[in-house]
Coordinates of N, CA and C in Angstrom, one line a residue:
M1 N 119.1 109.3 98.2 CA 120.0 108.0 97.6 C 121.0 106.9 98.2
A2 N 120.8 106.1 98.1 CA 120.8 105.2 98.3 C 121.7 103.7 97.4
T3 N 122.5 103.1 98.0 CA 123.3 101.9 97.8 C 122.9 100.6 98.2
T4 N 123.1 99.5 97.2 CA 122.5 98.5 98.2 C 123.7 97.9 98.6
R5 N 123.3 97.2 99.1 CA 124.1 96.3 100.3 C 124.7 94.9 99.0
H6 N 125.8 94.0 99.5 CA 125.8 93.2 99.0 C 124.9 91.9 98.3
D7 N 124.3 92.0 99.6 CA 122.7 90.8 99.3 C 121.6 91.8 98.3
G8 N 122.0 93.0 98.2 CA 120.8 93.3 97.2 C 119.8 94.3 98.4
T9 N 120.0 94.4 99.2 CA 118.6 95.3 100.5 C 119.3 96.5 100.3
Y10 N 118.7 97.6 100.3 CA 118.8 99.0 100.9 C 118.3 99.8 102.1
T11 N 118.4 100.7 102.5 CA 117.2 101.5 103.3 C 117.5 102.7 103.1
I12 N 116.5 103.9 103.2 CA 116.6 105.1 102.9 C 115.8 105.5 104.2
T13 N 116.9 106.6 105.2 CA 116.0 106.5 106.4 C 115.9 108.1 106.6
G14 N 115.2 108.9 106.6 CA 115.2 110.7 107.4 C 114.0 111.0 106.0
L15 N 113.3 110.3 105.7 CA 112.4 110.9 104.5 C 111.4 111.1 105.2
P16 N 110.5 112.5 104.7 CA 109.6 113.2 105.5 C 108.6 112.2 105.1
A17 N 107.2 112.4 105.6 CA 106.1 111.2 104.8 C 106.3 112.3 103.8
G18 N 104.9 111.5 102.9 CA 104.7 112.7 101.1 C 105.4 111.4 99.9
T19 N 105.0 111.5 98.9 CA 104.9 110.4 97.9 C 106.4 110.4 96.7
Y20 N 107.3 109.6 96.8 CA 108.1 109.6 95.3 C 107.7 108.6 95.0
R21 N 109.2 109.0 94.2 CA 109.0 107.7 92.3 C 110.8 107.8 92.7
L22 N 111.3 106.2 92.8 CA 111.9 105.3 92.7 C 112.5 105.4 91.9
T23 N 113.9 105.7 91.3 CA 114.9 105.2 90.2 C 115.8 104.3 90.6
L24 N 115.7 103.4 89.4 CA 117.4 102.6 90.3 C 117.9 102.9 88.6
A25 N 119.5 103.1 89.6 CA 120.6 102.9 88.1 C 121.4 102.0 88.8
D26 N 122.3 101.5 88.0 CA 123.2 100.4 87.6 C 124.4 101.8 88.1
P27 N 125.7 101.6 88.9 CA 126.8 102.8 89.2 C 127.5 102.3 88.0
H28 N 127.6 101.7 87.2 CA 129.0 101.2 86.3 C 128.1 100.4 85.4
H29 N 127.3 101.3 85.1 CA 126.1 101.7 82.8 C 126.8 100.4 82.4
G30 N 126.2 99.1 83.0 CA 125.8 98.2 82.4 C 124.2 98.0 81.8
R31 N 123.5 98.4 82.8 CA 122.3 98.4 82.8 C 121.3 99.5 82.6
P32 N 120.1 99.7 82.3 CA 119.3 100.8 81.7 C 119.0 101.3 83.2
Q33 N 118.9 102.4 83.3 CA 118.0 103.0 84.2 C 116.8 102.5 83.9
T34 N 116.1 102.5 85.1 CA 114.8 102.3 85.2 C 113.9 102.5 86.8
W35 N 113.0 102.7 86.7 CA 111.6 103.5 87.7 C 111.1 102.0 87.9
W36 N 110.8 101.9 89.7 CA 110.1 101.2 90.3 C 108.8 101.0 89.6
N37 N 108.8 99.3 90.0 CA 107.4 98.6 89.0 C 107.8 98.9 88.1
Q38 N 108.8 98.6 87.1 CA 109.3 98.3 85.8 C 109.1 99.4 84.4
Q39 N 109.0 100.6 85.0 CA 108.6 101.9 84.0 C 109.6 102.1 83.9
T40 N 109.4 103.1 83.0 CA 110.9 103.4 81.9 C 111.1 104.9 82.4
T41 N 110.0 106.4 83.2 CA 110.3 106.9 82.7 C 109.9 107.8 84.0
Y42 N 110.2 109.1 84.3 CA 109.7 109.3 85.8 C 108.1 109.9 85.7
T43 N 107.4 110.4 84.8 CA 105.7 110.4 84.5 C 105.1 109.1 84.6
T44 N 105.4 107.8 84.4 CA 104.8 106.3 84.3 C 104.9 106.2 85.7
A45 N 106.1 106.7 85.9 CA 106.7 105.6 87.4 C 105.5 105.7 88.7
T46 N 104.9 104.4 89.4 CA 104.3 104.6 90.3 C 105.4 105.5 91.5
P47 N 104.4 106.0 91.4 CA 104.3 106.8 93.0 C 104.7 105.6 94.5
I48 N 105.1 106.0 95.3 CA 105.4 105.3 96.3 C 105.4 106.4 97.8
T49 N 104.3 105.6 98.8 CA 103.6 107.5 99.5 C 104.1 106.5 100.5
T50 N 104.7 107.5 101.7 CA 105.5 107.0 103.2 C 104.6 108.2 104.3
T51 N 104.4 107.3 105.3 CA 103.6 108.0 106.5 C 104.8 108.1 107.8
P52 N 104.1 109.0 108.7 CA 105.1 109.1 109.8 C 105.0 107.6 110.7
G53 N 106.1 106.9 111.3 CA 106.7 106.5 112.1 C 105.9 104.5 110.9
N54 N 106.1 104.5 109.7 CA 106.2 103.5 108.9 C 107.1 103.4 108.1
N55 N 107.6 101.5 108.0 CA 108.8 101.8 106.9 C 107.4 100.4 105.7
T56 N 108.1 101.4 104.3 CA 107.5 101.0 103.2 C 108.8 100.6 102.4
T57 N 107.7 99.4 101.8 CA 108.9 98.5 101.2 C 108.5 98.5 99.6
A58 N 110.0 98.6 98.6 CA 109.8 98.9 97.7 C 110.4 97.9 96.6
D59 N 110.0 96.3 96.4 CA 111.1 95.6 95.9 C 111.6 95.9 94.4
A60 N 112.3 95.7 94.1 CA 112.6 96.4 92.3 C 113.7 96.0 91.8
T61 N 114.1 95.7 91.0 CA 114.9 94.8 90.1 C 115.7 95.4 88.5
L62 N 116.8 95.3 88.4 CA 117.2 96.1 87.1 C 117.3 95.1 85.6
P63 N 116.4 96.1 84.6 CA 116.4 94.9 84.3 C 117.8 94.2 83.8
D64 N 117.7 93.5 83.0 CA 118.9 92.9 82.0 C 119.5 93.8 80.7
P65 N 120.6 93.9 81.0 CA 121.8 94.5 79.9 C 120.6 94.2 78.4

């Protein structure tokens, strides 16, 4: 789990290489939860693959309320 900084950036460290699905949630519950790449469910979420020794970037935006 990661929380964004004031500028909207975040870093998740220590993940083993593998395939993940990124979800975004508003801790104040003002916006609906969404999955990376503007998907609405885990099943349709776009997988993100990490590899050893590399950084992986996933830019995302929560939808408007």
